[in-house]
PDB file of C-alpha atoms in Angstrom:
ATOM      1  CA  MET A 211      15.995  -2.831  16.768  1.00  0.00           C
ATOM      2  CA  ARG A 212      14.705  -0.109  18.945  1.00  0.00           C
ATOM      3  CA  ALA A 213      14.274   2.495  16.063  1.00  0.00           C
ATOM      4  CA  ALA A 214      11.991  -0.066  14.259  1.00  0.00           C
ATOM      5  CA  ARG A 215      10.044  -0.673  17.431  1.00  0.00           C
ATOM      6  CA  LEU A 216       9.526   3.122  17.873  1.00  0.00           C
ATOM      7  CA  ILE A 217       8.277   3.416  14.280  1.00  0.00           C
ATOM      8  CA  LYS A 218       5.949   0.451  14.810  1.00  0.00           C
ATOM      9  CA  MET A 219       4.612   2.116  18.012  1.00  0.00           C
ATOM     10  CA  VAL A 220       3.910   5.491  16.117  1.00  0.00           C
ATOM     11  CA  LEU A 221       2.036   3.570  13.228  1.00  0.00           C
ATOM     12  CA  LEU A 222       0.088   1.565  15.965  1.00  0.00           C
ATOM     13  CA  LEU A 223      -0.999   4.836  17.613  1.00  0.00           C
ATOM     14  CA  GLN A 224      -1.717   6.314  14.233  1.00  0.00           C
ATOM     15  CA  SER A 225      -4.099   3.474  13.203  1.00  0.00           C
ATOM     16  CA  ARG A 226      -6.218   3.574  16.474  1.00  0.00           C
ATOM     17  CA  PRO A 227      -7.693   6.388  18.590  1.00  0.00           C
ATOM     18  CA  SER A 228      -5.951   5.223  21.923  1.00  0.00           C
ATOM     19  CA  MET A 229      -4.081   2.177  23.044  1.00  0.00           C
ATOM     20  CA  THR A 230      -3.305   1.146  26.596  1.00  0.00           C
ATOM     21  CA  ALA A 231       0.262   0.317  27.885  1.00  0.00           C
ATOM     22  CA  ALA A 232      -0.852  -3.283  28.145  1.00  0.00           C
ATOM     23  CA  GLU A 233      -2.161  -3.380  24.399  1.00  0.00           C
ATOM     24  CA  LEU A 234       1.031  -1.641  23.185  1.00  0.00           C
ATOM     25  CA  ALA A 235       3.255  -4.110  25.250  1.00  0.00           C
ATOM     26  CA  ALA A 236       1.483  -7.208  23.727  1.00  0.00           C
ATOM     27  CA  GLU A 237       1.791  -5.656  20.031  1.00  0.00           C
ATOM     28  CA  LEU A 238       5.244  -4.863  20.454  1.00  0.00           C
ATOM     29  CA  GLU A 239       6.371  -7.808  22.369  1.00  0.00           C
ATOM     30  CA  VAL A 240       7.967  -5.790  25.224  1.00  0.00           C
ATOM     31  CA  SER A 241       7.165  -4.806  28.737  1.00  0.00           C
ATOM     32  CA  GLU A 242       4.916  -1.978  29.689  1.00  0.00           C
ATOM     33  CA  ARG A 243       7.931  -0.434  31.495  1.00  0.00           C
ATOM     34  CA  THR A 244       9.582  -0.380  27.954  1.00  0.00           C
ATOM     35  CA  VAL A 245       6.351   1.097  26.443  1.00  0.00           C
ATOM     36  CA  THR A 246       6.551   3.991  28.956  1.00  0.00           C
ATOM     37  CA  ARG A 247      10.258   4.682  28.027  1.00  0.00           C
ATOM     38  CA  ASP A 248       9.668   4.453  24.408  1.00  0.00           C
ATOM     39  CA  ALA A 249       6.717   6.992  24.683  1.00  0.00           C
ATOM     40  CA  LEU A 250       8.937   9.344  26.505  1.00  0.00           C
ATOM     41  CA  ALA A 251      11.703   9.057  23.798  1.00  0.00           C
ATOM     42  CA  LEU A 252       9.006   9.628  21.035  1.00  0.00           C
ATOM     43  CA  SER A 253       8.023  12.874  22.890  1.00  0.00           C
ATOM     44  CA  GLU A 254      11.435  14.115  23.242  1.00  0.00           C
ATOM     45  CA  ALA A 255      12.044  13.550  19.591  1.00  0.00           C
ATOM     46  CA  GLY A 256       9.074  15.677  18.731  1.00  0.00           C
ATOM     47  CA  VAL A 257       6.367  13.125  18.188  1.00  0.00           C
ATOM     48  CA  PRO A 258       3.240  14.287  20.134  1.00  0.00           C
ATOM     49  CA  VAL A 259       2.482  11.049  22.086  1.00  0.00           C
ATOM     50  CA  TYR A 260       0.184  11.912  24.860  1.00  0.00           C
ATOM     51  CA  ALA A 261      -0.524   9.748  27.903  1.00  0.00           C
ATOM     52  CA  GLU A 262      -3.922   9.763  29.755  1.00  0.00           C
ATOM     53  CA  ARG A 263      -4.255   8.264  33.076  1.00  0.00           C
ATOM     54  CA  GLY A 264      -7.171   6.436  34.724  1.00  0.00           C
ATOM     55  CA  ARG A 265      -9.350   3.413  33.812  1.00  0.00           C
ATOM     56  CA  SER A 266     -10.139   4.487  30.135  1.00  0.00           C
ATOM     57  CA  GLY A 267      -6.812   5.993  29.753  1.00  0.00           C
ATOM     58  CA  GLY A 268      -3.909   4.968  27.382  1.00  0.00           C
ATOM     59  CA  TYR A 269      -1.550   6.428  24.942  1.00  0.00           C
ATOM     60  CA  ARG A 270      -2.676   8.581  21.932  1.00  0.00           C
ATOM     61  CA  LEU A 271      -1.285  10.929  19.191  1.00  0.00           C
ATOM     62  CA  VAL A 272      -2.272  14.466  19.738  1.00  0.00           C
ATOM     63  CA  GLY A 273      -4.012  16.785  16.928  1.00  0.00           C
ATOM     64  CA  GLY A 274      -4.217  14.248  14.277  1.00  0.00           C
ATOM     65  CA  TYR A 275      -0.487  13.773  13.802  1.00  0.00           C
ATOM     66  CA  ARG A 276       0.285  11.502  10.945  1.00  0.00           C
ATOM     67  CA  THR A 277       4.060  10.211  10.601  1.00  0.00           C
ATOM     68  CA  ARG A 278       6.026  10.606   7.566  1.00  0.00           C
ATOM     69  CA  LEU A 279       8.075   7.393   8.356  1.00  0.00           C
ATOM     70  CA  THR A 280       6.675   5.448   5.342  1.00  0.00           C
ATOM     71  CA  GLY A 281       9.854   4.284   3.853  1.00  0.00           C
ATOM     72  CA  LEU A 282      10.408   0.499   3.343  1.00  0.00           C
ATOM     73  CA  ALA A 283      13.630  -1.424   3.989  1.00  0.00           C
ATOM     74  CA  ARG A 284      14.593  -3.910   1.088  1.00  0.00           C
ATOM     75  CA  GLY A 285      13.394  -7.046   2.951  1.00  0.00           C
ATOM     76  CA  GLU A 286      10.157  -5.345   3.814  1.00  0.00           C
ATOM     77  CA  ALA A 287       9.601  -4.187   0.239  1.00  0.00           C
ATOM     78  CA  GLU A 288      10.336  -7.772  -1.073  1.00  0.00           C
ATOM     79  CA  ALA A 289       7.978  -9.456   1.456  1.00  0.00           C
ATOM     80  CA  LEU A 290       5.326  -7.059   0.502  1.00  0.00           C
ATOM     81  CA  PHE A 291       5.215  -8.766  -2.988  1.00  0.00           C
ATOM     82  CA  LEU A 292       4.843 -12.288  -1.373  1.00  0.00           C
ATOM     83  CA  SER A 293       1.834 -11.230   0.863  1.00  0.00           C
ATOM     84  CA  GLY A 294      -0.860 -12.436  -1.828  1.00  0.00           C
ATOM     85  CA  LEU A 295      -1.380 -15.620  -3.982  1.00  0.00           C
ATOM     86  CA  PRO A 296      -2.025 -14.335  -7.380  1.00  0.00           C
ATOM     87  CA  GLY A 297      -4.358 -17.496  -8.322  1.00  0.00           C
ATOM     88  CA  ALA A 298      -6.470 -17.005  -5.086  1.00  0.00           C
ATOM     89  CA  LEU A 299      -6.805 -13.289  -5.890  1.00  0.00           C
ATOM     90  CA  ARG A 300      -7.967 -14.087  -9.354  1.00  0.00           C
ATOM     91  CA  ASP A 301     -10.444 -16.627  -8.196  1.00  0.00           C
ATOM     92  CA  MET A 302     -12.002 -14.157  -5.794  1.00  0.00           C
ATOM     93  CA  GLY A 303     -12.149 -11.385  -8.347  1.00  0.00           C
ATOM     94  CA  LEU A 304      -9.454  -9.172  -6.791  1.00  0.00           C
ATOM     95  CA  GLU A 305      -6.832  -9.639  -9.335  1.00  0.00           C
ATOM     96  CA  ASP A 306      -7.241  -6.162 -10.743  1.00  0.00           C
ATOM     97  CA  ALA A 307      -7.331  -4.499  -7.505  1.00  0.00           C
ATOM     98  CA  ALA A 308      -4.125  -6.222  -6.353  1.00  0.00           C
ATOM     99  CA  SER A 309      -2.427  -5.446  -9.446  1.00  0.00           C
ATOM    100  CA  ALA A 310      -3.249  -1.728  -9.134  1.00  0.00           C
ATOM    101  CA  ALA A 311      -2.088  -1.764  -5.608  1.00  0.00           C
ATOM    102  CA  ARG A 312       1.246  -3.490  -6.603  1.00  0.00           C
ATOM    103  CA  LEU A 313       1.762  -0.827  -9.152  1.00  0.00           C
ATOM    104  CA  LYS A 314       1.318   2.135  -6.708  1.00  0.00           C
ATOM    105  CA  VAL A 315       3.561   0.626  -4.267  1.00  0.00           C
ATOM    106  CA  SER A 316       6.299   0.156  -6.785  1.00  0.00           C
ATOM    107  CA  ALA A 317       5.870   3.598  -8.034  1.00  0.00           C
ATOM    108  CA  ALA A 318       6.212   4.878  -4.428  1.00  0.00           C
ATOM    109  CA  LEU A 319       9.606   2.846  -3.647  1.00  0.00           C
ATOM    110  CA  LEU A 320      12.882   4.578  -3.690  1.00  0.00           C
ATOM    111  CA  PRO A 321      14.881   4.023  -6.910  1.00  0.00           C
ATOM    112  CA  SER A 322      17.110   1.537  -5.174  1.00  0.00           C
ATOM    113  CA  LEU A 323      14.111  -0.600  -4.344  1.00  0.00           C
ATOM    114  CA  ARG A 324      12.309  -0.620  -7.561  1.00  0.00           C
ATOM    115  CA  ASP A 325      13.563  -4.049  -8.422  1.00  0.00           C
ATOM    116  CA  ALA A 326      11.928  -5.573  -5.322  1.00  0.00           C
ATOM    117  CA  PRO A 327       9.046  -7.112  -7.129  1.00  0.00           C
ATOM    118  CA  GLU A 328      11.221  -8.983  -9.482  1.00  0.00           C
ATOM    119  CA  SER A 329      13.675  -9.911  -6.707  1.00  0.00           C
ATOM    120  CA  ALA A 330      10.865 -11.705  -4.744  1.00  0.00           C
ATOM    121  CA  ALA A 331       9.467 -13.280  -7.945  1.00  0.00           C
ATOM    122  CA  ARG A 332      12.749 -14.932  -8.958  1.00  0.00           C
ATOM    123  CA  ARG A 333      13.040 -16.388  -5.347  1.00  0.00           C
ATOM    124  CA  PHE A 334       9.727 -17.461  -4.094  1.00  0.00           C
ATOM    125  CA  LEU A 335       6.541 -18.890  -5.717  1.00  0.00           C
ATOM    126  CA  LEU A 336       3.512 -19.726  -3.477  1.00  0.00           C
ATOM    127  CA  ASP A 337       1.552 -22.676  -4.952  1.00  0.00           C
ATOM    128  CA  ALA A 338      -1.546 -23.470  -2.948  1.00  0.00           C
ATOM    129  CA  PRO A 339      -3.264 -26.272  -4.850  1.00  0.00           C
ATOM    130  CA  GLY A 340      -2.384 -29.793  -3.931  1.00  0.00           C
ATOM    131  CA  TRP A 341      -0.810 -32.323  -6.189  1.00  0.00           C
ATOM    132  CA  TYR A 342      -2.812 -34.747  -8.474  1.00  0.00           C
ATOM    133  CA  GLN A 343      -5.750 -32.593  -8.881  1.00  0.00           C
ATOM    134  CA  GLU A 344      -6.612 -30.081 -11.337  1.00  0.00           C
ATOM    135  CA  PRO A 345      -7.526 -26.715  -9.466  1.00  0.00           C
ATOM    136  CA  GLU A 346     -11.143 -25.452 -10.021  1.00  0.00           C
ATOM    137  CA  THR A 347     -12.578 -22.178  -9.116  1.00  0.00           C
ATOM    138  CA  PRO A 348     -15.999 -22.613  -7.242  1.00  0.00           C
ATOM    139  CA  GLU A 349     -18.837 -20.899  -9.189  1.00  0.00           C
ATOM    140  CA  PHE A 350     -19.995 -18.817  -6.207  1.00  0.00           C
ATOM    141  CA  LEU A 351     -16.608 -17.822  -4.919  1.00  0.00           C
ATOM    142  CA  PRO A 352     -16.548 -14.117  -6.448  1.00  0.00           C
ATOM    143  CA  PRO A 353     -19.774 -13.129  -4.795  1.00  0.00           C
ATOM    144  CA  VAL A 354     -19.048 -14.776  -1.585  1.00  0.00           C
ATOM    145  CA  ALA A 355     -15.723 -12.995  -1.442  1.00  0.00           C
ATOM    146  CA  GLU A 356     -17.605  -9.719  -2.272  1.00  0.00           C
ATOM    147  CA  ALA A 357     -19.837 -10.382   0.704  1.00  0.00           C
ATOM    148  CA  VAL A 358     -17.049 -11.228   3.013  1.00  0.00           C
ATOM    149  CA  TRP A 359     -15.309  -7.894   2.350  1.00  0.00           C
ATOM    150  CA  ASP A 360     -18.647  -5.846   2.618  1.00  0.00           C
ATOM    151  CA  ASP A 361     -20.066  -7.790   5.750  1.00  0.00           C
ATOM    152  CA  ARG A 362     -23.115  -8.538   3.731  1.00  0.00           C
ATOM    153  CA  ARG A 363     -25.584 -11.576   4.577  1.00  0.00           C
ATOM    154  CA  VAL A 364     -25.942 -14.156   2.038  1.00  0.00           C
ATOM    155  CA  ALA A 365     -28.857 -16.741   1.394  1.00  0.00           C
ATOM    156  CA  ALA A 366     -27.462 -19.744   0.274  1.00  0.00           C
ATOM    157  CA  ARG A 367     -28.360 -23.472  -0.900  1.00  0.00           C
ATOM    158  CA  TYR A 368     -25.824 -26.059   0.196  1.00  0.00           C
ATOM    159  CA  ARG A 369     -25.292 -29.604  -0.660  1.00  0.00           C
ATOM    160  CA  ARG A 370     -25.158 -31.849   2.328  1.00  0.00           C
ATOM    161  CA  GLY A 371     -24.881 -35.396   1.562  1.00  0.00           C
ATOM    162  CA  ASP A 372     -27.736 -36.514  -1.022  1.00  0.00           C
ATOM    163  CA  ARG A 373     -29.934 -33.296  -0.223  1.00  0.00           C
ATOM    164  CA  GLU A 374     -29.922 -29.470  -0.300  1.00  0.00           C
ATOM    165  CA  VAL A 375     -30.230 -27.325   2.782  1.00  0.00           C
ATOM    166  CA  GLU A 376     -31.102 -23.399   2.866  1.00  0.00           C
ATOM    167  CA  ARG A 377     -28.931 -21.363   4.963  1.00  0.00           C
ATOM    168  CA  ASP A 378     -28.788 -17.471   5.846  1.00  0.00           C
ATOM    169  CA  LEU A 379     -25.127 -17.003   6.659  1.00  0.00           C
ATOM    170  CA  ALA A 380     -23.087 -14.029   7.856  1.00  0.00           C
ATOM    171  CA  PRO A 381     -19.760 -14.834   5.964  1.00  0.00           C
ATOM    172  CA  TYR A 382     -16.701 -14.052   8.093  1.00  0.00           C
ATOM    173  CA  GLY A 383     -13.766 -15.353   5.990  1.00  0.00           C
ATOM    174  CA  LEU A 384     -12.661 -17.545   3.251  1.00  0.00           C
ATOM    175  CA  VAL A 385      -9.783 -20.086   3.459  1.00  0.00           C
ATOM    176  CA  LEU A 386      -7.971 -21.724   1.000  1.00  0.00           C
ATOM    177  CA  LYS A 387      -6.611 -25.320   2.154  1.00  0.00           C
ATOM    178  CA  ALA A 388      -4.757 -27.539  -0.520  1.00  0.00           C
ATOM    179  CA  GLY A 389      -6.556 -26.156  -3.372  1.00  0.00           C
ATOM    180  CA  VAL A 390      -9.941 -26.251  -1.692  1.00  0.00           C
ATOM    181  CA  TRP A 391     -11.989 -23.200  -0.806  1.00  0.00           C
ATOM    182  CA  TYR A 392     -13.835 -23.086   2.580  1.00  0.00           C
ATOM    183  CA  LEU A 393     -16.156 -20.433   4.028  1.00  0.00           C
ATOM    184  CA  CYS A 394     -16.236 -19.790   7.660  1.00  0.00           C
ATOM    185  CA  ALA A 395     -19.590 -18.191   8.447  1.00  0.00           C
ATOM    186  CA  ARG A 396     -22.073 -17.680  11.307  1.00  0.00           C
ATOM    187  CA  SER A 397     -25.305 -19.524  10.820  1.00  0.00           C
ATOM    188  CA  GLY A 398     -27.711 -18.170  13.698  1.00  0.00           C
ATOM    189  CA  THR A 399     -25.457 -18.170  16.719  1.00  0.00           C
ATOM    190  CA  ALA A 400     -22.896 -20.916  15.682  1.00  0.00           C
ATOM    191  CA  PHE A 401     -19.885 -20.444  13.579  1.00  0.00           C
ATOM    192  CA  ARG A 402     -19.475 -23.223  10.899  1.00  0.00           C
ATOM    193  CA  THR A 403     -17.292 -24.220   7.888  1.00  0.00           C
ATOM    194  CA  TYR A 404     -18.622 -24.849   4.263  1.00  0.00           C
ATOM    195  CA  ARG A 405     -16.996 -26.219   1.469  1.00  0.00           C
ATOM    196  CA  MET A 406     -17.213 -23.561  -1.391  1.00  0.00           C
ATOM    197  CA  ASP A 407     -17.803 -26.220  -4.188  1.00  0.00           C
ATOM    198  CA  ARG A 408     -20.953 -27.511  -2.416  1.00  0.00           C
ATOM    199  CA  PHE A 409     -23.012 -24.347  -2.672  1.00  0.00           C
ATOM    200  CA  THR A 410     -25.588 -24.722  -5.410  1.00  0.00           C
ATOM    201  CA  ALA A 411     -26.976 -21.153  -5.140  1.00  0.00           C
ATOM    202  CA  VAL A 412     -25.896 -17.935  -3.434  1.00  0.00           C
ATOM    203  CA  ALA A 413     -27.755 -14.518  -3.384  1.00  0.00           C
ATOM    204  CA  LEU A 414     -26.256 -11.455  -1.635  1.00  0.00           C
ATOM    205  CA  ALA A 415     -28.774  -9.750   0.674  1.00  0.00           C
ATOM    206  CA  ASP A 416     -28.871  -5.987   1.078  1.00  0.00           C
ATOM    207  CA  GLU A 417     -28.647  -6.361   4.912  1.00  0.00           C
ATOM    208  CA  ARG A 418     -25.283  -6.193   6.405  1.00  0.00           C
ATOM    209  CA  PHE A 419     -24.347  -7.941   9.679  1.00  0.00           C
ATOM    210  CA  VAL A 420     -22.555  -6.626  12.578  1.00  0.00           C
ATOM    211  CA  ARG A 421     -18.985  -8.434  12.855  1.00  0.00           C
ATOM    212  CA  ASP A 422     -17.899  -9.908  16.057  1.00  0.00           C
ATOM    213  CA  GLU A 423     -14.632  -8.262  16.457  1.00  0.00           C
ATOM    214  CA  SER A 424     -13.509 -11.146  18.743  1.00  0.00           C
ATOM    215  CA  PHE A 425     -13.598 -13.626  16.051  1.00  0.00           C
ATOM    216  CA  ASP A 426     -10.191 -14.728  14.941  1.00  0.00           C
ATOM    217  CA  LEU A 427     -10.291 -16.504  11.598  1.00  0.00           C
ATOM    218  CA  ALA A 428      -6.711 -18.208  11.959  1.00  0.00           C
ATOM    219  CA  ALA A 429      -7.427 -19.478  15.392  1.00  0.00           C
ATOM    220  CA  PHE A 430     -11.060 -20.583  14.361  1.00  0.00           C
ATOM    221  CA  TRP A 431      -9.616 -22.543  11.287  1.00  0.00           C
ATOM    222  CA  ALA A 432      -6.823 -24.048  13.322  1.00  0.00           C
ATOM    223  CA  GLU A 433      -9.375 -25.410  15.861  1.00  0.00           C
ATOM    224  CA  ARG A 434     -11.854 -26.840  13.246  1.00  0.00           C
ATOM    225  CA  SER A 435      -8.941 -28.364  11.433  1.00  0.00           C
ATOM    226  CA  ALA A 436      -7.673 -30.162  14.465  1.00  0.00           C
ATOM    227  CA  GLU A 437     -11.385 -31.208  15.243  1.00  0.00           C
ATOM    228  CA  PHE A 438     -11.787 -32.597  11.632  1.00  0.00           C
ATOM    229  CA  ALA A 439      -8.534 -34.551  11.885  1.00  0.00           C
ATOM    230  CA  ARG A 440      -9.700 -35.996  15.179  1.00  0.00           C
ATOM    231  CA  SER A 441     -13.120 -36.944  13.935  1.00  0.00           C
ATOM    232  CA  ILE A 442     -12.044 -39.082  10.982  1.00  0.00           C
ATOM    233  CA  LEU A 443      -9.757 -41.333  13.096  1.00  0.00           C
ATOM    234  CA  ARG A 444     -12.693 -43.634  14.247  1.00  0.00           C
ATOM    235  CA  ALA A 445     -10.765 -47.017  14.677  1.00  0.00           C
ATOM    236  CA  GLN A 446      -7.700 -48.130  16.442  1.00  0.00           C
ATOM    237  CA  VAL A 447      -4.758 -50.372  15.506  1.00  0.00           C
ATOM    238  CA  VAL A 448      -2.087 -52.011  17.659  1.00  0.00           C
ATOM    239  CA  VAL A 449       1.109 -52.112  15.901  1.00  0.00           C
ATOM    240  CA  ARG A 450       4.500 -53.249  16.663  1.00  0.00           C
ATOM    241  CA  LEU A 451       7.273 -51.213  14.934  1.00  0.00           C
ATOM    242  CA  THR A 452      11.062 -51.583  14.377  1.00  0.00           C
ATOM    243  CA  GLU A 453      13.150 -48.503  15.023  1.00  0.00           C
ATOM    244  CA  ALA A 454      13.077 -47.838  11.375  1.00  0.00           C
ATOM    245  CA  GLY A 455       9.143 -48.290  11.308  1.00  0.00           C
ATOM    246  CA  ALA A 456       8.651 -45.966  14.118  1.00  0.00           C
ATOM    247  CA  ARG A 457      10.728 -43.402  12.358  1.00  0.00           C
ATOM    248  CA  ARG A 458       8.726 -43.832   9.212  1.00  0.00           C
ATOM    249  CA  LEU A 459       5.398 -44.179  10.702  1.00  0.00           C
ATOM    250  CA  PRO A 460       4.487 -40.286  10.713  1.00  0.00           C
ATOM    251  CA  HIS A 461       5.194 -40.049   7.124  1.00  0.00           C
ATOM    252  CA  VAL A 462       2.616 -42.709   6.113  1.00  0.00           C
ATOM    253  CA  THR A 463      -0.342 -41.877   8.343  1.00  0.00           C
ATOM    254  CA  ASP A 464      -1.774 -38.787  10.228  1.00  0.00           C
ATOM    255  CA  ARG A 465       1.477 -37.193  11.750  1.00  0.00           C
ATOM    256  CA  ALA A 466      -0.131 -35.893  14.982  1.00  0.00           C
ATOM    257  CA  ALA A 467      -1.820 -39.185  15.636  1.00  0.00           C
ATOM    258  CA  ALA A 468       1.389 -41.206  15.036  1.00  0.00           C
ATOM    259  CA  GLU A 469       3.562 -38.813  17.026  1.00  0.00           C
ATOM    260  CA  GLU A 470       0.982 -39.221  19.911  1.00  0.00           C
ATOM    261  CA  ALA A 471       0.969 -42.891  19.684  1.00  0.00           C
ATOM    262  CA  LEU A 472       4.528 -43.294  19.632  1.00  0.00           C
ATOM    263  CA  ALA A 473       5.019 -41.029  22.534  1.00  0.00           C
ATOM    264  CA  ALA A 474       2.763 -43.458  24.664  1.00  0.00           C
ATOM    265  CA  ALA A 475       4.325 -46.602  23.153  1.00  0.00           C
ATOM    266  CA  ALA A 476       5.998 -49.238  25.040  1.00  0.00           C
ATOM    267  CA  CYS A 477       9.409 -50.508  24.089  1.00  0.00           C
ATOM    268  CA  ASP A 478      10.443 -54.173  24.334  1.00  0.00           C
ATOM    269  CA  PRO A 479      14.195 -55.454  24.988  1.00  0.00           C
ATOM    270  CA  GLU A 480      14.737 -55.861  21.276  1.00  0.00           C
ATOM    271  CA  GLY A 481      14.239 -52.088  20.620  1.00  0.00           C
ATOM    272  CA  ARG A 482      10.629 -52.683  18.964  1.00  0.00           C
ATOM    273  CA  VAL A 483       7.830 -50.350  20.093  1.00  0.00           C
ATOM    274  CA  THR A 484       4.178 -51.387  20.583  1.00  0.00           C
ATOM    275  CA  ALA A 485       1.825 -48.448  19.626  1.00  0.00           C
ATOM    276  CA  THR A 486      -2.030 -47.988  19.620  1.00  0.00           C
ATOM    277  CA  LEU A 487      -2.699 -45.977  16.515  1.00  0.00           C
ATOM    278  CA  PRO A 488      -6.001 -44.061  15.735  1.00  0.00           C
ATOM    279  CA  VAL A 489      -6.780 -44.699  12.042  1.00  0.00           C
ATOM    280  CA  GLU A 490      -9.604 -43.703   9.859  1.00  0.00           C
ATOM    281  CA  SER A 491     -10.502 -47.460   8.913  1.00  0.00           C
ATOM    282  CA  GLU A 492      -9.189 -50.800   8.378  1.00  0.00           C
ATOM    283  CA  ASP A 493      -9.089 -50.235   4.518  1.00  0.00           C
ATOM    284  CA  VAL A 494      -6.927 -47.068   5.123  1.00  0.00           C
ATOM    285  CA  ALA A 495      -4.744 -48.552   7.737  1.00  0.00           C
ATOM    286  CA  LEU A 496      -4.009 -51.490   5.310  1.00  0.00           C
ATOM    287  CA  SER A 497      -3.111 -49.174   2.456  1.00  0.00           C
ATOM    288  CA  GLN A 498      -0.840 -46.854   4.740  1.00  0.00           C
ATOM    289  CA  LEU A 499       0.817 -49.335   6.920  1.00  0.00           C
ATOM    290  CA  LEU A 500       1.525 -51.819   4.014  1.00  0.00           C
ATOM    291  CA  THR A 501       4.159 -49.378   3.017  1.00  0.00           C
ATOM    292  CA  LEU A 502       6.144 -50.081   6.137  1.00  0.00           C
ATOM    293  CA  GLY A 503       6.662 -53.605   4.974  1.00  0.00           C
ATOM    294  CA  ALA A 504       8.401 -55.879   7.603  1.00  0.00           C
ATOM    295  CA  ASP A 505       8.949 -52.975   9.864  1.00  0.00           C
ATOM    296  CA  ALA A 506       5.498 -53.027  11.116  1.00  0.00           C
ATOM    297  CA  GLU A 507       3.438 -56.059  12.357  1.00  0.00           C
ATOM    298  CA  ILE A 508      -0.234 -55.671  13.087  1.00  0.00           C
ATOM    299  CA  LEU A 509      -1.164 -57.118  16.563  1.00  0.00           C
ATOM    300  CA  SER A 510      -4.934 -56.258  16.399  1.00  0.00           C
ATOM    301  CA  PRO A 511      -7.654 -56.114  15.366  1.00  0.00           C
ATOM    302  CA  ALA A 512      -7.454 -59.877  14.192  1.00  0.00           C
ATOM    303  CA  SER A 513      -9.277 -59.071  11.135  1.00  0.00           C
ATOM    304  CA  LEU A 514      -6.649 -56.529  10.027  1.00  0.00           C
ATOM    305  CA  ARG A 515      -3.881 -59.057  10.887  1.00  0.00           C
ATOM    306  CA  THR A 516      -5.445 -61.616   8.628  1.00  0.00           C
ATOM    307  CA  ARG A 517      -5.802 -59.149   5.850  1.00  0.00           C
ATOM    308  CA  PHE A 518      -2.013 -58.327   6.226  1.00  0.00           C
ATOM    309  CA  ALA A 519      -1.143 -61.838   6.192  1.00  0.00           C
ATOM    310  CA  ASP A 520      -3.150 -62.469   2.868  1.00  0.00           C
ATOM    311  CA  ALA A 521      -1.474 -59.469   1.295  1.00  0.00           C
ATOM    312  CA  ALA A 522       1.949 -60.855   2.371  1.00  0.00           C
ATOM    313  CA  ARG A 523       1.153 -64.300   0.854  1.00  0.00           C
ATOM    314  CA  ASP A 524       0.014 -62.776  -2.372  1.00  0.00           C
ATOM    315  CA  LEU A 525       3.213 -60.750  -2.721  1.00  0.00           C
ATOM    316  CA  ALA A 526       5.349 -63.715  -1.830  1.00  0.00           C
ATOM    317  CA  ALA A 527       3.447 -65.620  -4.652  1.00  0.00           C
ATOM    318  CA  LEU A 528       3.908 -62.736  -7.160  1.00  0.00           C
ATOM    319  CA  TYR A 529       7.541 -62.517  -6.630  1.00  0.00           C
ATOM    320  CA  ALA A 530       8.322 -66.382  -6.112  1.00  0.00           C
TER     321      ALA A 530
END
């Protein structure tokens, strides 16, 4: 455990000019006191770790030291070959580069680890596209991926509703979600999300943009995804559920909304819960909650309760 941490500390210092004790502690998930002890241990082992004191101080490696600790354990080697999605790399025009990189890594592995690519491929397959749809590669994905890699601005036309708008974008990152590609880009001073299949024209500019190093693609996407999920739940339904209905509710509608509604629900003496559930629309609520059958009773709105009663009568007539 400690040996792996020491190796990681050396690699971190090798990749950056200097790091503070707090930065190293955060990366290594240990205390600053442990960082101090580890730096001393590395120094005693002959690794030239130097500590600079003061406000701008920190730890650094002296004299351009480069570690030779590049060996991979079997688990690390196998995980390396799971780090990319072949289809996604192909869509972005990076398949050849990724293939060459895998060959170079394979050639550098110890003989006992040469079967790592096959071992990983036999056990895991990452399939990003969703069900019931034929995956399509957006026309402008390769040039946009090039712009993302190169920090180059793009001039684009984007389909918004029934009209097209022009945008000058600084493309920060691409996200593949359930088979759909999205571009996270800065437009003016704001960061926005664009569906790649709605671009009607893209031209790479010669100008490069200065990337905001504080931008975190994963955190940005998680925040926007949560905002989108909340934004489409514009209506509310009051529903009374049996124990079985409450258990199944998160599986038939938005999981987060269902779990929040159940957490705030009131329970009656018969064990049924009455929950106020955010839904996209009455039509969507009808199609989702009908699957719960008699385990869900709509209390309001009255219009939706009437539609459920009509559906129940139609089913009873059909199976009479």
